[in-house]
Coordinates of C-alpha atoms in Angstrom, one line a residue:
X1082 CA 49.2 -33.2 20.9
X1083 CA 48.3 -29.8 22.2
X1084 CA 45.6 -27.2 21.1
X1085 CA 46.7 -23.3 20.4
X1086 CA 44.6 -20.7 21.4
X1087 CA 44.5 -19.1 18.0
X1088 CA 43.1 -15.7 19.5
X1089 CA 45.3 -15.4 22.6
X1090 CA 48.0 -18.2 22.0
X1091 CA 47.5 -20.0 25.3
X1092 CA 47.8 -23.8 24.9
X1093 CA 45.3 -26.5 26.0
X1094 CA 45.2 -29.9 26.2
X1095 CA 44.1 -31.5 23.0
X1096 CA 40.7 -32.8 24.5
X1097 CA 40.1 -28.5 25.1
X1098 CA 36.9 -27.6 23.7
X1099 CA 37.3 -23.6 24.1
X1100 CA 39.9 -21.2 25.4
X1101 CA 39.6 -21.1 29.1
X1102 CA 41.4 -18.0 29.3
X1103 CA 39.5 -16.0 26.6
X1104 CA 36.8 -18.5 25.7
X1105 CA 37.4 -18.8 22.1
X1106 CA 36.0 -22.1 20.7
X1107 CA 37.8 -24.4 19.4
X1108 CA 36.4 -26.3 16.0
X1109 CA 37.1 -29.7 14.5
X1110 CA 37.3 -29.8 10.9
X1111 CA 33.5 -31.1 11.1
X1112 CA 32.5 -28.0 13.4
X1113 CA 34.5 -25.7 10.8
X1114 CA 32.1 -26.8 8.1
X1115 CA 28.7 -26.2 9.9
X1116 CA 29.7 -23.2 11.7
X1117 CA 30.7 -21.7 7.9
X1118 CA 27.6 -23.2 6.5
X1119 CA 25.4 -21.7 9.5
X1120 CA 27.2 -18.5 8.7
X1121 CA 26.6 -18.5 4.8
X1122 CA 23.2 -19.4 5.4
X1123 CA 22.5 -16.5 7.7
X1124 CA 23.9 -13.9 5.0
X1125 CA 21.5 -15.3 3.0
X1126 CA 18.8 -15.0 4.6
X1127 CA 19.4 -11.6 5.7
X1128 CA 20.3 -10.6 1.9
X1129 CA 16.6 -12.3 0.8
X1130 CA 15.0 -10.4 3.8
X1131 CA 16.6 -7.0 2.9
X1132 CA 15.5 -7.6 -0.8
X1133 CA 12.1 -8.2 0.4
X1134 CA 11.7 -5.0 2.2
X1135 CA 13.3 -3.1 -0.7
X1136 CA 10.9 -4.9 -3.3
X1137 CA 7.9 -4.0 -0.9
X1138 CA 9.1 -0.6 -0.8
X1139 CA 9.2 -0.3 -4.3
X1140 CA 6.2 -1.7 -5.2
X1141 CA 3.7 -0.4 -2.6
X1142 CA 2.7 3.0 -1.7
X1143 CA 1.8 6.1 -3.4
X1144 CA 5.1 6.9 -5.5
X1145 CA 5.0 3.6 -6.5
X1146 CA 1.8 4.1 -8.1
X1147 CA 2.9 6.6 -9.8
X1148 CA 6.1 4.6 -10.9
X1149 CA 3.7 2.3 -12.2
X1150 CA 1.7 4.9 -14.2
X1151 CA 5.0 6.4 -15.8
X1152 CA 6.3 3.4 -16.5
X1153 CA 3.6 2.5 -18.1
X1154 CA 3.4 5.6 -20.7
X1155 CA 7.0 5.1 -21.5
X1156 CA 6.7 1.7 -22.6
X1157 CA 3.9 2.2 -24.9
X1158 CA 1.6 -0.4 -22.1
X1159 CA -2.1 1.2 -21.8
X1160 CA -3.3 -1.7 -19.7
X1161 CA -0.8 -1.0 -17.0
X1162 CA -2.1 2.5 -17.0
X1163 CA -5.9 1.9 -16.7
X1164 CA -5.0 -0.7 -14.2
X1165 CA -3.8 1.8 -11.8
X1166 CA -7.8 3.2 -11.7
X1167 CA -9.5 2.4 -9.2
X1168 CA -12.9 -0.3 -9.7
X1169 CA -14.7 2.2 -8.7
X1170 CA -14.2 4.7 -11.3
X1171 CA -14.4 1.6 -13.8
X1172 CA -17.7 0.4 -12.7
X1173 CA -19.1 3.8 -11.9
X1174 CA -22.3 4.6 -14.5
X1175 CA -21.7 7.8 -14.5
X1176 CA -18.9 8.0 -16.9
X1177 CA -18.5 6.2 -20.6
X1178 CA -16.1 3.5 -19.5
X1179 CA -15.6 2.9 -23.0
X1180 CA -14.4 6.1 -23.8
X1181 CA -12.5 6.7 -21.0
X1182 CA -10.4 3.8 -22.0
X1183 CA -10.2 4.9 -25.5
X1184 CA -8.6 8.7 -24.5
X1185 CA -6.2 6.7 -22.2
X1186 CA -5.1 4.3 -24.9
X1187 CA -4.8 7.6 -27.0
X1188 CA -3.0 9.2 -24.3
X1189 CA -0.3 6.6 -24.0
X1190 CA -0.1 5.7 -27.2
X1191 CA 0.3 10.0 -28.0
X1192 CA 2.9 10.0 -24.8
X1193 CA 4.9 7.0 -25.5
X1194 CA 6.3 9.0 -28.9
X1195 CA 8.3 11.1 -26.2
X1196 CA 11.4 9.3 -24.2
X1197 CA 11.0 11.0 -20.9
X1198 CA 12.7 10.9 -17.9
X1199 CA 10.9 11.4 -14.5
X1200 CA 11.7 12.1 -10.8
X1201 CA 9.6 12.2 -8.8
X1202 CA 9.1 14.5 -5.5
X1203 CA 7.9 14.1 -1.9
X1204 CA 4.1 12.3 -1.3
X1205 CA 2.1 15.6 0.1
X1206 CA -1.1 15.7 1.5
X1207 CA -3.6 17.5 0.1
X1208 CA -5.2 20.8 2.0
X1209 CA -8.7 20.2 3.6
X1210 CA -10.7 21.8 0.8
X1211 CA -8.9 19.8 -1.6
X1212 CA -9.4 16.5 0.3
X1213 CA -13.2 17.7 0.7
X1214 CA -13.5 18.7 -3.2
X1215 CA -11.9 15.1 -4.0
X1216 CA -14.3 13.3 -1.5
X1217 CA -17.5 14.9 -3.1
X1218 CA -15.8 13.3 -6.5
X1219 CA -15.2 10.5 -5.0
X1220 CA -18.6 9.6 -3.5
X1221 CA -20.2 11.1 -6.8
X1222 CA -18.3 8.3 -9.0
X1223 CA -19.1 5.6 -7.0
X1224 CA -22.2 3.4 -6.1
X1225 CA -24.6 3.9 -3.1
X1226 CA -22.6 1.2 -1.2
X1227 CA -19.3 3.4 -0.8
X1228 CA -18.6 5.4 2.4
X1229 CA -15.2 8.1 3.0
X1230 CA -13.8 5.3 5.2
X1231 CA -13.3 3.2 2.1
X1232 CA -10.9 6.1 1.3
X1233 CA -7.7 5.4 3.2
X1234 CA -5.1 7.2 2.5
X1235 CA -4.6 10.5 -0.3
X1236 CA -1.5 12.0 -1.4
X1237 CA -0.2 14.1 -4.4
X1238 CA 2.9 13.4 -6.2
X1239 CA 5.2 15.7 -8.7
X1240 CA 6.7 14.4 -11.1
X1241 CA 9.4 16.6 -13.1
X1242 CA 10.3 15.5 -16.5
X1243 CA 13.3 15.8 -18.5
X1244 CA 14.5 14.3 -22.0
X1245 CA 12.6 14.7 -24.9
X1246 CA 10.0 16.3 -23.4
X1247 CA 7.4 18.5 -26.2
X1248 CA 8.1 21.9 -26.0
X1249 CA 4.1 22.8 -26.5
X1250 CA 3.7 21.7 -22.8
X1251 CA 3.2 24.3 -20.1
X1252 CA 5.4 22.9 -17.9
X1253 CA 7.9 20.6 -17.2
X1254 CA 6.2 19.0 -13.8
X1255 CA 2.6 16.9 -13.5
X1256 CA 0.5 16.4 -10.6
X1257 CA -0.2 13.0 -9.9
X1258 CA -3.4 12.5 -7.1
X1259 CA -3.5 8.6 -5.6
X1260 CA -5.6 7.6 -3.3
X1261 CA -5.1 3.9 -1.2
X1262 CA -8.4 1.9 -1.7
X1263 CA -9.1 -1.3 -0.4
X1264 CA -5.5 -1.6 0.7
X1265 CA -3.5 -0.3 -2.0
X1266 CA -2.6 2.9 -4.2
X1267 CA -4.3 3.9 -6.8
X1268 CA -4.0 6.6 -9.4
X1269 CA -7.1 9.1 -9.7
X1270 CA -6.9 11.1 -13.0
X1271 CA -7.2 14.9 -12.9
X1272 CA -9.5 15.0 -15.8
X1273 CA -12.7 12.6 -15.0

């Protein structure tokens, strides 16, 4: 019995391992199976590996902060919020940790009345006298130990806001300033 060349038609003799004219393999019902189960593994793989990088995306780096800020107010979950401060700003004595926690659970809890949409825009840098002012805050809030090399990374995010938005607000947009300490993004309020 004789082997066809299912990609050019030539036949071979039925001990033919591949196609010698276009070099085609040729499978036994047992290669069939493990070439199929190589190949179904593979798009596996690559699907995990894509939804890695996606996930990693998602969850690291400045907008994700903010993501996770917004988030947050919309679903009523102060602790998510105050999680996104940095230790520093928690530990600092120079501010009434106590109270700042209090006017953030206020502030959620007063924000989460309001189903709001978000999108949010491009991560900017901040001008040099802005980066300056927030580094004299920065080194103000924190404890002799810190230096501007603990700082790695700032950015300021926009976030524009649509739905049932209060129409006592100025505007429609927020400023969002994170800053990446100790390796990942954190979220630096405006009014500290």
């Amino acid at each position: 019995m004789s082997k066809v060349c299912k990609k050019c038609g030539v036949k071979h003799k039925s001990s033919a391992t591949y196609c010698v004219m276009c070099g085609e393999p040729f499978y036994n019902e047992q290669g069939l199976k493990a070439r199929n189960i190589r190949r179904t593994v593979g798009i596996i793989l690559g699907v995990l590996a894509l939804a890695t990088v996606l996930l990693f995306i998602f969850t690291s780096g400045p907008k994700a902060a903010v993501r996770r800020i917004l988030n947050g107010y919309k679903r009523n979950d102060p602790d998510a919020v105050i999680a996104s401060y940095p230790d520093f700003l928690l530990e600092s004595d120079k501010i009434d940790k106590n109270e700042l926690i209090r006017s953030t659970r206020q502030n959620v809890k007063d924000m989460s009345d309001y189903i709001f949409m978000y999108k949010l825009g491009k991560a900017e840098d901040p001008s040099e006298s802005e980066r300056e002012e927030l580094m004299e805050t920065f080194r103000f809030y924190a404890d002799e130990n810190f230096s501007d090399s603990d700082i790695q990374g700032i950015k300021i995010i926009w976030a524009d806001y649509t739905g049932n938005v209060p129409a006592v607000w100025p505007s429609r947009a927020a400023r969002f300033i994170v800053i990446k300490y100790e390796g990942r993004w954190y979220w630096w309020p405006d009014t500290v």
